[in-house]
Amino acid sequence: MEHFDKKEIDAKIAAGFPLTHRRHNRLHIEMPFGLVNDPNGLVYHAGAYHIFYQWNPFGCTHKNKSWAHTATRDFCTYTMPTLALWPSDAYDKDGCYSGCGTVEDGRLRVLYTCNAKDAAGNRSSAQRFGTLVRGAVQKEEIVIAGPPDGFTSHFRDPYLFHWKGTRHLVIGAQTAEKRGCVLVYREIADGWTCLGELKTQLKDFGYMWECPNLLSFGDCDVLAFCPQGVPARDYDRQNIYQAGYIAGHASLDAMEMLTHGRFKEFDRGFDFYAPQIFTHEGRHILIGWMGMPDREADYPSRAEGWVHSLTLPRVLTLRQGHIFSAPAAELKALRHRETERPLEAVGESEFSATLYDLTEIILDLTMGEAYSIAVELLFGLEKLVFRYDRLAQVMTIRRDGMKLGGRGERRFKLYAERILSMRLYVDHGAVEAFFRHGEEAATIALFPEKNIRPTMRIFSDVDMDRISGVLWELEPLHFEGEGHGGDGENM
């Protein structure tokens, strides 16, 4: 177990802000050093949104799993990130794995998975509460010592929710037969009791389910989770691991997701996993990890000493069993109003515009007689391509035109009758795309070889009726005290 000196690590974090290396993202939360992964403990408390996330401060490997913490009132200005939770005893000596946040008696508390291995490499997984006090989580009682009989030690990522006035949690699990599932626990007078597996109609759906969330959209419930070991298909499940949901009705009396639809993915890009969703004032807000396990070679920033980001915060809505996602409205405050530039062309098959280093783009492409439409982001001779086949109703994302990092393509079904709508956020090393007003989304990590301002090029097989839209230069996220060694404890 590494020695964690919080004061020393926090000072090193503060000294690393503002992020200045050209590959560092500035619209997305990331760290000046180390490996970032799963968002955790998302909760609204004392006037601010609190965001924890897994972090290895000692390298770009999946070891030394700790939690960093930041807070924001507006998703634009954040407290300086600090180390908040780290391995320190026999229960979590091999990592503080994912968990959730809650507010209890005015305190911000977290519930997380303790990971420990013995000399033979056998894993033990326990669930533990802690309370955030002066920037650090004070560890408290172990509330679930291990998985129930019939399940392996792959037992992690607790998520709290209320049902019929009583606190419950869902947790990712694996049966002894190596089948992924979600278990449900109920809080009782003297602890927590396991109600069993929340059954679904999904068959042969992976060997492990991670990062479950259970939430309600009015009279419909959504079970979100990350299955591992699900084979790819032509138009979905194309990443090594998936992140998605089923929508139906959760009955904890029957212990089943009733009348649910098929599994759908939150994001169609290359680099999205382990999302967590929290609710405040009626908004379901999702933050995901912009990365992918077991794909280390796709992320060359490791050579610079850091890797991965969190996604933009997205607000989710459910319509007819399908989740739509949109960037949080607060992000509009990042727009430089004086840089607003209209994008307009009538009866053209080609159009281009020079972008800013940090850009938001809103596009409406009235296709007319065009059946093949492409939107390219060009970085000198490199490019990322979004190509829409109107006849097949398929969107294809290709990043084979990039020299560094991951490549390949992703394809998914998308129906656009007359107008193809897109919204793009372009960061130094990332693009987040929203299609058809959030019907689908895609997260893509990019590593342009040269430090060059991108250009957007739109073209089609024949003239389109109209190209319309707008773009803005965006302000980078601001971290309080950056450049001044701020303590990050103001929220």
Tab-separated table of C-alpha atoms in Angstrom:
chain	number	residue	atom	x	y	z
A	1	MET	CA	0.000	0.000	0.000
A	2	GLU	CA	1.410	3.373	-1.048
A	3	HIS	CA	1.919	6.141	1.490
A	4	PHE	CA	-0.626	8.911	0.877
A	5	ASP	CA	0.330	12.356	2.186
A	6	LYS	CA	-2.818	14.413	1.625
A	7	LYS	CA	-1.151	17.767	2.290
A	8	GLU	CA	1.654	17.027	-0.141
A	9	ILE	CA	-0.650	15.627	-2.833
A	10	ASP	CA	-3.104	18.535	-2.538
A	11	ALA	CA	-0.245	21.014	-2.900
A	12	LYS	CA	0.980	19.209	-6.009
A	13	ILE	CA	-2.539	19.320	-7.503
A	14	ALA	CA	-2.865	23.066	-6.863
A	15	ALA	CA	0.564	23.691	-8.380
A	16	GLY	CA	-0.596	21.887	-11.542
A	17	PHE	CA	-3.471	24.314	-12.194
A	18	PRO	CA	-4.205	25.968	-14.516
A	19	LEU	CA	-3.622	23.109	-16.930
A	20	THR	CA	-1.337	24.410	-19.651
A	21	HIS	CA	-0.172	21.450	-21.731
A	22	ARG	CA	-1.814	21.614	-25.161
A	23	ARG	CA	-3.260	18.104	-24.779
A	24	HIS	CA	-5.051	18.911	-21.540
A	25	ASN	CA	-8.808	19.313	-21.861
A	26	ARG	CA	-10.181	22.597	-20.527
A	27	LEU	CA	-13.950	21.985	-20.749
A	28	HIS	CA	-13.735	18.688	-18.880
A	29	ILE	CA	-12.591	17.810	-15.379
A	30	GLU	CA	-9.199	16.184	-15.424
A	31	MET	CA	-6.097	16.163	-13.253
A	32	PRO	CA	-2.579	17.498	-13.840
A	33	PHE	CA	-1.155	14.048	-13.084
A	34	GLY	CA	-2.330	10.493	-12.543
A	35	LEU	CA	-5.250	8.427	-13.838
A	36	VAL	CA	-8.877	9.556	-13.558
A	37	ASN	CA	-11.751	7.113	-13.847
A	38	ASP	CA	-15.255	6.485	-12.453
A	39	PRO	CA	-17.259	9.474	-11.145
A	40	ASN	CA	-18.462	8.711	-7.612
A	41	GLY	CA	-20.403	10.214	-4.757
A	42	LEU	CA	-22.369	12.686	-6.886
A	43	VAL	CA	-24.643	14.662	-4.588
A	44	TYR	CA	-26.017	18.167	-3.996
A	45	HIS	CA	-25.122	19.486	-0.552
A	46	ALA	CA	-24.930	22.917	1.094
A	47	GLY	CA	-25.585	24.840	-2.113
A	48	ALA	CA	-23.146	22.990	-4.366
A	49	TYR	CA	-22.848	19.926	-6.555
A	50	HIS	CA	-20.185	17.629	-5.128
A	51	ILE	CA	-18.261	15.442	-7.550
A	52	PHE	CA	-15.921	12.710	-6.406
A	53	TYR	CA	-14.055	10.507	-8.856
A	54	GLN	CA	-11.581	7.668	-8.754
A	55	TRP	CA	-7.991	8.751	-9.139
A	56	ASN	CA	-4.524	7.234	-8.958
A	57	PRO	CA	-2.161	10.051	-7.914
A	58	PHE	CA	0.936	7.892	-8.387
A	59	GLY	CA	0.707	6.924	-12.032
A	60	CYS	CA	-1.371	6.187	-15.110
A	61	THR	CA	-2.288	2.624	-14.145
A	62	HIS	CA	-5.399	1.193	-12.517
A	63	LYS	CA	-3.813	0.952	-9.068
A	64	ASN	CA	-3.910	2.957	-5.824
A	65	LYS	CA	-7.603	3.713	-6.355
A	66	SER	CA	-8.468	6.819	-4.361
A	67	TRP	CA	-11.171	9.466	-4.605
A	68	ALA	CA	-10.551	13.072	-5.593
A	69	HIS	CA	-13.193	15.700	-4.819
A	70	THR	CA	-14.352	18.990	-6.272
A	71	ALA	CA	-17.543	21.038	-5.949
A	72	THR	CA	-19.377	23.542	-8.116
A	73	ARG	CA	-22.462	25.716	-7.985
A	74	ASP	CA	-22.774	26.166	-11.736
A	75	PHE	CA	-20.698	23.492	-13.577
A	76	CYS	CA	-18.412	26.283	-14.780
A	77	THR	CA	-16.404	27.258	-11.691
A	78	TYR	CA	-15.090	24.511	-9.413
A	79	THR	CA	-13.189	24.268	-6.187
A	80	MET	CA	-9.604	23.136	-6.524
A	81	PRO	CA	-9.650	19.306	-6.639
A	82	THR	CA	-8.248	17.605	-3.566
A	83	LEU	CA	-7.543	14.077	-2.375
A	84	ALA	CA	-10.573	13.055	-0.302
A	85	LEU	CA	-10.458	9.259	0.211
A	86	TRP	CA	-7.550	6.847	-0.063
A	87	PRO	CA	-6.489	3.305	0.958
A	88	SER	CA	-5.421	3.299	4.590
A	89	ASP	CA	-6.362	0.080	6.396
A	90	ALA	CA	-6.863	-3.651	5.999
A	91	TYR	CA	-10.344	-3.236	4.495
A	92	ASP	CA	-9.416	-0.983	1.563
A	93	LYS	CA	-5.643	-1.443	1.270
A	94	ASP	CA	-5.985	-2.452	-2.406
A	95	GLY	CA	-8.303	0.346	-3.422
A	96	CYS	CA	-11.244	2.575	-2.580
A	97	TYR	CA	-13.571	1.481	-5.366
A	98	SER	CA	-16.710	3.191	-6.622
A	99	GLY	CA	-19.687	4.268	-4.569
A	100	CYS	CA	-22.291	6.958	-4.095
A	101	GLY	CA	-23.019	10.071	-2.066
A	102	THR	CA	-25.902	11.037	0.194
A	103	VAL	CA	-26.884	13.779	2.627
A	104	GLU	CA	-27.773	12.589	6.120
A	105	ASP	CA	-28.508	14.890	9.090
A	106	GLY	CA	-26.832	17.756	7.258
A	107	ARG	CA	-23.664	15.755	6.582
A	108	LEU	CA	-22.244	14.708	3.230
A	109	ARG	CA	-21.699	10.971	3.461
A	110	VAL	CA	-20.353	8.470	0.970
A	111	LEU	CA	-20.788	4.724	0.629
A	112	TYR	CA	-17.993	2.920	-1.193
A	113	THR	CA	-16.508	-0.501	-1.914
A	114	CYS	CA	-13.407	-1.479	0.051
A	115	ASN	CA	-11.086	-3.700	-1.971
A	116	ALA	CA	-8.471	-5.919	-0.320
A	117	LYS	CA	-6.486	-8.949	-1.444
A	118	ASP	CA	-4.638	-11.554	0.552
A	119	ALA	CA	-1.175	-12.920	-0.197
A	120	ALA	CA	-2.651	-15.403	-2.676
A	121	GLY	CA	-4.516	-12.670	-4.549
A	122	ASN	CA	-7.964	-13.596	-3.209
A	123	ARG	CA	-10.216	-10.554	-3.141
A	124	SER	CA	-12.536	-9.368	-0.391
A	125	SER	CA	-15.131	-6.669	-1.054
A	126	ALA	CA	-16.873	-4.807	1.748
A	127	GLN	CA	-19.180	-1.779	1.690
A	128	ARG	CA	-18.427	1.117	4.002
A	129	PHE	CA	-19.801	4.522	4.925
A	130	GLY	CA	-17.750	7.656	5.517
A	131	THR	CA	-18.391	11.364	6.138
A	132	LEU	CA	-16.684	14.280	4.421
A	133	VAL	CA	-15.061	16.415	7.116
A	134	ARG	CA	-12.763	19.329	6.213
A	135	GLY	CA	-11.981	17.923	2.803
A	136	ALA	CA	-11.330	14.300	3.766
A	137	VAL	CA	-13.666	11.337	4.174
A	138	GLN	CA	-13.639	9.997	7.717
A	139	LYS	CA	-14.136	6.260	7.379
A	140	GLU	CA	-16.856	4.689	9.460
A	141	GLU	CA	-18.566	1.356	9.832
A	142	ILE	CA	-18.497	-1.562	7.422
A	143	VAL	CA	-22.182	-2.104	6.680
A	144	ILE	CA	-21.957	-5.093	4.331
A	145	ALA	CA	-18.955	-7.335	4.998
A	146	GLY	CA	-19.116	-9.305	1.756
A	147	PRO	CA	-21.354	-10.830	-0.899
A	148	PRO	CA	-24.099	-13.314	-0.008
A	149	ASP	CA	-23.675	-17.033	-0.627
A	150	GLY	CA	-23.687	-17.948	-4.302
A	151	PHE	CA	-21.862	-14.808	-5.451
A	152	THR	CA	-18.198	-14.066	-6.132
A	153	SER	CA	-16.077	-11.298	-4.619
A	154	HIS	CA	-16.825	-9.168	-7.705
A	155	PHE	CA	-19.307	-7.263	-5.582
A	156	ARG	CA	-19.024	-3.488	-5.885
A	157	ASP	CA	-20.335	-0.003	-6.643
A	158	PRO	CA	-23.228	0.539	-4.175
A	159	TYR	CA	-25.894	3.093	-5.116
A	160	LEU	CA	-28.458	4.338	-2.570
A	161	PHE	CA	-32.119	5.065	-3.309
A	162	HIS	CA	-35.420	5.280	-1.438
A	163	TRP	CA	-38.394	3.010	-2.049
A	164	LYS	CA	-41.637	3.287	-0.048
A	165	GLY	CA	-39.917	5.554	2.444
A	166	THR	CA	-37.071	3.135	3.238
A	167	ARG	CA	-33.482	3.369	2.167
A	168	HIS	CA	-32.245	0.688	-0.221
A	169	LEU	CA	-29.184	0.144	-2.350
A	170	VAL	CA	-28.323	-1.671	-5.560
A	171	ILE	CA	-24.888	-3.147	-6.065
A	172	GLY	CA	-23.119	-4.782	-8.998
A	173	ALA	CA	-22.491	-8.506	-8.593
A	174	GLN	CA	-21.443	-11.750	-10.229
A	175	THR	CA	-22.992	-15.130	-9.514
A	176	ALA	CA	-20.884	-18.208	-8.800
A	177	GLU	CA	-21.741	-19.273	-12.372
A	178	LYS	CA	-20.049	-16.063	-13.671
A	179	ARG	CA	-23.245	-14.263	-14.621
A	180	GLY	CA	-23.596	-10.523	-14.094
A	181	CYS	CA	-26.521	-9.133	-12.102
A	182	VAL	CA	-27.638	-6.482	-9.621
A	183	LEU	CA	-28.415	-7.226	-5.967
A	184	VAL	CA	-30.775	-5.172	-3.793
A	185	TYR	CA	-30.305	-4.464	-0.074
A	186	ARG	CA	-32.754	-2.863	2.355
A	187	GLU	CA	-31.832	-0.902	5.459
A	188	ILE	CA	-33.304	-2.377	8.629
A	189	ALA	CA	-33.023	-1.481	12.315
A	190	ASP	CA	-29.723	-3.252	12.864
A	191	GLY	CA	-28.069	-2.944	9.453
A	192	TRP	CA	-28.750	-4.038	5.892
A	193	THR	CA	-30.432	-7.169	4.594
A	194	CYS	CA	-30.086	-8.658	1.129
A	195	LEU	CA	-33.382	-8.966	-0.746
A	196	GLY	CA	-31.733	-10.878	-3.588
A	197	GLU	CA	-31.233	-10.352	-7.279
A	198	LEU	CA	-33.306	-7.797	-9.168
A	199	LYS	CA	-34.443	-10.024	-12.011
A	200	THR	CA	-34.658	-8.872	-15.619
A	201	GLN	CA	-35.550	-10.432	-18.964
A	202	LEU	CA	-31.951	-10.138	-20.158
A	203	LYS	CA	-30.421	-13.537	-20.837
A	204	ASP	CA	-26.711	-14.353	-21.196
A	205	PHE	CA	-25.940	-10.680	-20.751
A	206	GLY	CA	-22.351	-10.629	-19.563
A	207	TYR	CA	-20.219	-12.032	-16.770
A	208	MET	CA	-20.316	-8.914	-14.544
A	209	TRP	CA	-22.548	-5.866	-14.091
A	210	GLU	CA	-20.829	-2.768	-12.710
A	211	CYS	CA	-21.919	0.687	-11.573
A	212	PRO	CA	-25.681	0.159	-11.180
A	213	ASN	CA	-28.045	3.118	-10.689
A	214	LEU	CA	-31.789	2.810	-10.034
A	215	LEU	CA	-33.921	5.914	-10.480
A	216	SER	CA	-37.453	6.970	-11.326
A	217	PHE	CA	-38.756	9.155	-14.145
A	218	GLY	CA	-42.325	9.739	-13.028
A	219	ASP	CA	-44.153	6.403	-13.201
A	220	CYS	CA	-41.289	4.682	-15.038
A	221	ASP	CA	-38.085	3.312	-13.505
A	222	VAL	CA	-34.643	3.014	-15.065
A	223	LEU	CA	-31.967	0.525	-14.115
A	224	ALA	CA	-28.606	1.742	-15.409
A	225	PHE	CA	-25.559	-0.533	-15.335
A	226	CYS	CA	-22.357	-1.475	-17.147
A	227	PRO	CA	-22.339	-5.086	-18.367
A	228	GLN	CA	-19.041	-6.751	-19.171
A	229	GLY	CA	-18.777	-9.619	-21.641
A	230	VAL	CA	-21.623	-8.702	-24.002
A	231	PRO	CA	-20.786	-9.390	-27.676
A	232	ALA	CA	-20.793	-6.551	-30.198
A	233	ARG	CA	-23.501	-6.182	-32.816
A	234	ASP	CA	-23.652	-4.273	-36.095
A	235	TYR	CA	-25.189	-1.114	-34.651
A	236	ASP	CA	-24.632	-1.271	-30.898
A	237	ARG	CA	-22.455	-2.680	-28.088
A	238	GLN	CA	-19.337	-1.940	-30.115
A	239	ASN	CA	-17.025	-1.009	-27.233
A	240	ILE	CA	-15.228	-3.642	-25.187
A	241	TYR	CA	-17.593	-2.799	-22.289
A	242	GLN	CA	-20.977	-1.054	-22.380
A	243	ALA	CA	-22.825	1.530	-20.306
A	244	GLY	CA	-26.596	1.607	-20.648
A	245	TYR	CA	-30.023	1.043	-19.166
A	246	ILE	CA	-33.361	-0.700	-19.274
A	247	ALA	CA	-36.600	1.197	-18.649
A	248	GLY	CA	-39.646	-0.400	-17.059
A	249	HIS	CA	-41.157	-0.741	-13.584
A	250	ALA	CA	-39.026	-1.811	-10.639
A	251	SER	CA	-40.983	-3.952	-8.191
A	252	LEU	CA	-39.096	-4.723	-5.007
A	253	ASP	CA	-42.054	-6.858	-3.943
A	254	ALA	CA	-41.542	-9.134	-6.954
A	255	MET	CA	-37.784	-8.314	-7.074
A	256	GLU	CA	-38.020	-7.779	-10.798
A	257	MET	CA	-37.811	-5.094	-13.460
A	258	LEU	CA	-41.270	-5.538	-14.944
A	259	THR	CA	-42.252	-4.849	-18.570
A	260	HIS	CA	-38.877	-3.381	-19.384
A	261	GLY	CA	-37.578	-2.662	-22.865
A	262	ARG	CA	-34.320	-3.690	-24.455
A	263	PHE	CA	-30.913	-2.613	-23.170
A	264	LYS	CA	-29.928	0.745	-24.665
A	265	GLU	CA	-26.617	2.553	-24.479
A	266	PHE	CA	-26.232	6.035	-23.037
A	267	ASP	CA	-23.474	6.938	-25.463
A	268	ARG	CA	-22.415	5.726	-28.933
A	269	GLY	CA	-18.826	6.949	-28.885
A	270	PHE	CA	-15.524	5.219	-28.202
A	271	ASP	CA	-14.785	6.613	-24.745
A	272	PHE	CA	-17.660	6.433	-22.276
A	273	TYR	CA	-18.066	4.193	-19.234
A	274	ALA	CA	-19.136	4.008	-15.585
A	275	PRO	CA	-21.677	6.876	-15.520
A	276	GLN	CA	-23.309	7.944	-12.295
A	277	ILE	CA	-26.637	9.767	-12.093
A	278	PHE	CA	-27.920	11.956	-9.282
A	279	THR	CA	-31.107	13.948	-8.879
A	280	HIS	CA	-31.559	17.534	-7.744
A	281	GLU	CA	-34.696	19.662	-8.055
A	282	GLY	CA	-36.228	17.242	-10.521
A	283	ARG	CA	-33.185	17.027	-12.798
A	284	HIS	CA	-31.446	13.702	-13.385
A	285	ILE	CA	-27.815	14.669	-13.994
A	286	LEU	CA	-25.330	12.184	-15.451
A	287	ILE	CA	-21.542	12.405	-15.418
A	288	GLY	CA	-19.507	9.656	-17.063
A	289	TRP	CA	-15.898	8.600	-17.314
A	290	MET	CA	-14.309	9.593	-20.623
A	291	GLY	CA	-12.255	6.436	-20.967
A	292	MET	CA	-12.514	2.693	-21.420
A	293	PRO	CA	-11.009	-0.105	-19.309
A	294	ASP	CA	-8.399	-2.385	-20.848
A	295	ARG	CA	-7.705	0.021	-23.740
A	296	GLU	CA	-4.616	1.756	-22.372
A	297	ALA	CA	-2.896	2.072	-25.766
A	298	ASP	CA	-5.763	4.308	-26.965
A	299	TYR	CA	-4.658	7.143	-24.637
A	300	PRO	CA	-1.164	8.461	-25.424
A	301	SER	CA	-1.331	11.255	-22.818
A	302	ARG	CA	-0.112	8.583	-20.402
A	303	ALA	CA	3.375	9.438	-21.642
A	304	GLU	CA	2.853	12.978	-20.320
A	305	GLY	CA	1.892	11.723	-16.848
A	306	TRP	CA	-1.902	11.959	-16.895
A	307	VAL	CA	-4.818	10.190	-18.542
A	308	HIS	CA	-8.628	10.470	-18.838
A	309	SER	CA	-11.328	13.024	-18.017
A	310	LEU	CA	-14.914	13.179	-16.869
A	311	THR	CA	-17.665	13.976	-19.361
A	312	LEU	CA	-19.729	17.132	-19.378
A	313	PRO	CA	-22.718	16.985	-17.018
A	314	ARG	CA	-25.796	15.826	-18.939
A	315	VAL	CA	-29.442	16.222	-17.988
A	316	LEU	CA	-31.516	13.141	-18.772
A	317	THR	CA	-35.165	12.911	-19.779
A	318	LEU	CA	-37.162	9.785	-20.598
A	319	ARG	CA	-39.510	9.736	-23.593
A	320	GLN	CA	-41.333	6.555	-24.585
A	321	GLY	CA	-38.746	4.332	-22.933
A	322	HIS	CA	-35.745	6.130	-24.452
A	323	ILE	CA	-33.371	8.423	-22.563
A	324	PHE	CA	-32.492	11.740	-24.162
A	325	SER	CA	-29.470	13.625	-22.882
A	326	ALA	CA	-28.557	17.291	-23.125
A	327	PRO	CA	-25.611	19.279	-21.787
A	328	ALA	CA	-26.525	20.990	-18.516
A	329	ALA	CA	-28.011	24.413	-19.260
A	330	GLU	CA	-25.447	26.051	-16.974
A	331	LEU	CA	-22.758	25.375	-19.599
A	332	LYS	CA	-24.201	28.144	-21.760
A	333	ALA	CA	-22.444	30.565	-19.415
A	334	LEU	CA	-19.129	29.411	-20.917
A	335	ARG	CA	-20.025	30.996	-24.263
A	336	HIS	CA	-18.108	34.120	-25.324
A	337	ARG	CA	-21.126	36.083	-26.563
A	338	GLU	CA	-19.026	38.397	-28.720
A	339	THR	CA	-17.668	35.387	-30.647
A	340	GLU	CA	-21.098	34.098	-31.659
A	341	ARG	CA	-20.946	33.318	-35.364
A	342	PRO	CA	-23.914	32.262	-37.500
A	343	LEU	CA	-23.482	29.356	-39.911
A	344	GLU	CA	-25.694	29.767	-42.957
A	345	ALA	CA	-25.756	28.357	-46.492
A	346	VAL	CA	-28.615	27.671	-48.915
A	347	GLY	CA	-28.498	25.153	-51.754
A	348	GLU	CA	-24.908	24.112	-51.112
A	349	SER	CA	-23.185	20.720	-50.894
A	350	GLU	CA	-20.071	21.968	-49.116
A	351	PHE	CA	-19.446	24.366	-46.251
A	352	SER	CA	-16.547	25.011	-43.886
A	353	ALA	CA	-15.795	27.081	-40.798
A	354	THR	CA	-12.689	27.615	-38.687
A	355	LEU	CA	-13.273	26.704	-35.045
A	356	TYR	CA	-11.807	28.024	-31.832
A	357	ASP	CA	-9.601	26.002	-29.515
A	358	LEU	CA	-12.697	25.432	-27.362
A	359	THR	CA	-15.912	25.494	-29.372
A	360	GLU	CA	-19.617	24.774	-29.098
A	361	ILE	CA	-21.490	24.195	-32.369
A	362	ILE	CA	-25.211	23.827	-33.010
A	363	LEU	CA	-26.149	22.567	-36.497
A	364	ASP	CA	-29.399	21.966	-38.361
A	365	LEU	CA	-28.851	20.351	-41.759
A	366	THR	CA	-32.002	20.431	-43.911
A	367	MET	CA	-31.072	17.588	-46.224
A	368	GLY	CA	-33.394	18.092	-49.173
A	369	GLU	CA	-32.428	15.504	-51.821
A	370	ALA	CA	-29.101	14.639	-50.157
A	371	TYR	CA	-28.699	11.089	-48.883
A	372	SER	CA	-25.073	11.098	-47.754
A	373	ILE	CA	-24.002	13.861	-45.374
A	374	ALA	CA	-20.668	14.206	-43.585
A	375	VAL	CA	-19.449	16.546	-40.858
A	376	GLU	CA	-15.675	16.482	-40.494
A	377	LEU	CA	-13.472	18.009	-37.826
A	378	LEU	CA	-10.077	18.613	-39.416
A	379	PHE	CA	-6.862	18.999	-37.423
A	380	GLY	CA	-4.475	19.798	-40.253
A	381	LEU	CA	-4.217	16.527	-42.185
A	382	GLU	CA	-5.985	14.558	-39.455
A	383	LYS	CA	-9.737	14.261	-39.140
A	384	LEU	CA	-12.705	12.928	-37.192
A	385	VAL	CA	-15.707	12.119	-39.401
A	386	PHE	CA	-19.434	11.919	-38.685
A	387	ARG	CA	-21.165	10.454	-41.755
A	388	TYR	CA	-24.922	10.007	-42.046
A	389	ASP	CA	-26.455	7.521	-44.509
A	390	ARG	CA	-30.020	8.721	-44.838
A	391	LEU	CA	-31.246	5.684	-46.766
A	392	ALA	CA	-29.876	3.184	-44.237
A	393	GLN	CA	-30.605	5.565	-41.324
A	394	VAL	CA	-27.109	4.973	-39.943
A	395	MET	CA	-24.656	7.385	-38.366
A	396	THR	CA	-21.003	6.341	-38.591
A	397	ILE	CA	-18.232	7.926	-36.527
A	398	ARG	CA	-14.715	7.330	-37.834
A	399	ARG	CA	-11.447	8.348	-36.239
A	400	ASP	CA	-9.113	6.348	-38.498
A	401	GLY	CA	-7.947	9.707	-39.799
A	402	MET	CA	-6.171	10.452	-36.508
A	403	LYS	CA	-2.509	9.452	-36.168
A	404	LEU	CA	-2.376	9.002	-32.377
A	405	GLY	CA	-4.641	7.214	-29.940
A	406	GLY	CA	-7.572	4.931	-30.587
A	407	ARG	CA	-8.994	4.470	-34.045
A	408	GLY	CA	-11.833	2.536	-35.650
A	409	GLU	CA	-15.480	3.348	-36.221
A	410	ARG	CA	-18.789	3.261	-34.389
A	411	ARG	CA	-22.127	2.836	-36.179
A	412	PHE	CA	-25.644	3.291	-34.849
A	413	LYS	CA	-29.163	3.715	-36.131
A	414	LEU	CA	-30.488	7.267	-36.248
A	415	TYR	CA	-33.689	8.374	-37.934
A	416	ALA	CA	-33.693	11.887	-39.406
A	417	GLU	CA	-36.500	12.566	-41.874
A	418	ARG	CA	-35.749	16.105	-43.087
A	419	ILE	CA	-33.331	17.741	-40.675
A	420	LEU	CA	-30.184	16.265	-39.186
A	421	SER	CA	-29.524	18.126	-35.930
A	422	MET	CA	-26.183	18.014	-34.134
A	423	ARG	CA	-24.600	19.770	-31.179
A	424	LEU	CA	-20.839	19.490	-30.694
A	425	TYR	CA	-18.461	20.453	-27.906
A	426	VAL	CA	-14.873	20.479	-29.149
A	427	ASP	CA	-12.137	20.461	-26.510
A	428	HIS	CA	-8.361	20.107	-26.935
A	429	GLY	CA	-8.568	16.320	-26.706
A	430	ALA	CA	-12.241	15.459	-26.728
A	431	VAL	CA	-15.468	15.829	-28.678
A	432	GLU	CA	-18.915	15.305	-27.227
A	433	ALA	CA	-21.662	15.074	-29.840
A	434	PHE	CA	-25.428	15.131	-29.359
A	435	PHE	CA	-27.689	14.036	-32.210
A	436	ARG	CA	-31.354	14.807	-32.844
A	437	HIS	CA	-31.687	17.001	-29.740
A	438	GLY	CA	-30.118	14.401	-27.469
A	439	GLU	CA	-31.757	11.261	-28.816
A	440	GLU	CA	-28.219	9.871	-29.080
A	441	ALA	CA	-24.841	11.061	-27.817
A	442	ALA	CA	-21.218	10.160	-28.502
A	443	THR	CA	-18.021	10.804	-26.567
A	444	ILE	CA	-14.706	10.668	-28.429
A	445	ALA	CA	-11.192	11.169	-27.048
A	446	LEU	CA	-8.760	12.637	-29.586
A	447	PHE	CA	-5.035	13.318	-29.607
A	448	PRO	CA	-4.173	15.588	-32.565
A	449	GLU	CA	-0.507	15.284	-33.454
A	450	LYS	CA	-0.028	19.013	-34.051
A	451	ASN	CA	-1.183	22.015	-32.082
A	452	ILE	CA	-3.503	23.390	-34.732
A	453	ARG	CA	-6.880	25.092	-34.579
A	454	PRO	CA	-9.564	22.750	-35.968
A	455	THR	CA	-11.769	23.357	-38.981
A	456	MET	CA	-15.264	21.995	-39.530
A	457	ARG	CA	-16.175	20.848	-43.029
A	458	ILE	CA	-19.692	19.798	-44.066
A	459	PHE	CA	-20.404	18.149	-47.389
A	460	SER	CA	-23.084	16.022	-49.055
A	461	ASP	CA	-23.649	13.980	-52.210
A	462	VAL	CA	-25.919	16.678	-53.699
A	463	ASP	CA	-26.898	20.170	-52.607
A	464	MET	CA	-28.739	20.360	-49.312
A	465	ASP	CA	-31.680	22.695	-48.933
A	466	ARG	CA	-30.106	24.573	-46.044
A	467	ILE	CA	-27.233	24.543	-43.599
A	468	SER	CA	-27.909	26.631	-40.516
A	469	GLY	CA	-26.416	26.900	-37.091
A	470	VAL	CA	-24.232	28.875	-34.746
A	471	LEU	CA	-20.894	28.456	-33.012
A	472	TRP	CA	-19.250	30.059	-30.003
A	473	GLU	CA	-15.812	30.176	-28.482
A	474	LEU	CA	-16.022	28.788	-24.965
A	475	GLU	CA	-14.317	29.799	-21.737
A	476	PRO	CA	-12.379	26.997	-20.054
A	477	LEU	CA	-13.575	25.664	-16.730
A	478	HIS	CA	-12.261	27.740	-13.847
A	479	PHE	CA	-10.830	26.215	-10.676
A	480	GLU	CA	-10.752	28.489	-7.644
A	481	GLY	CA	-7.253	29.410	-6.600
A	482	GLU	CA	-5.580	28.074	-9.756
A	483	GLY	CA	-2.168	29.602	-10.110
A	484	HIS	CA	-2.253	30.624	-6.437
A	485	GLY	CA	-2.118	27.290	-4.602
A	486	GLY	CA	-5.800	27.453	-3.560
A	487	ASP	CA	-6.995	25.101	-0.830
A	488	GLY	CA	-10.166	24.004	-2.650
A	489	GLU	CA	-12.329	23.960	0.476
A	490	ASN	CA	-14.704	26.872	-0.156
A	491	MET	CA	-17.858	24.847	-0.897
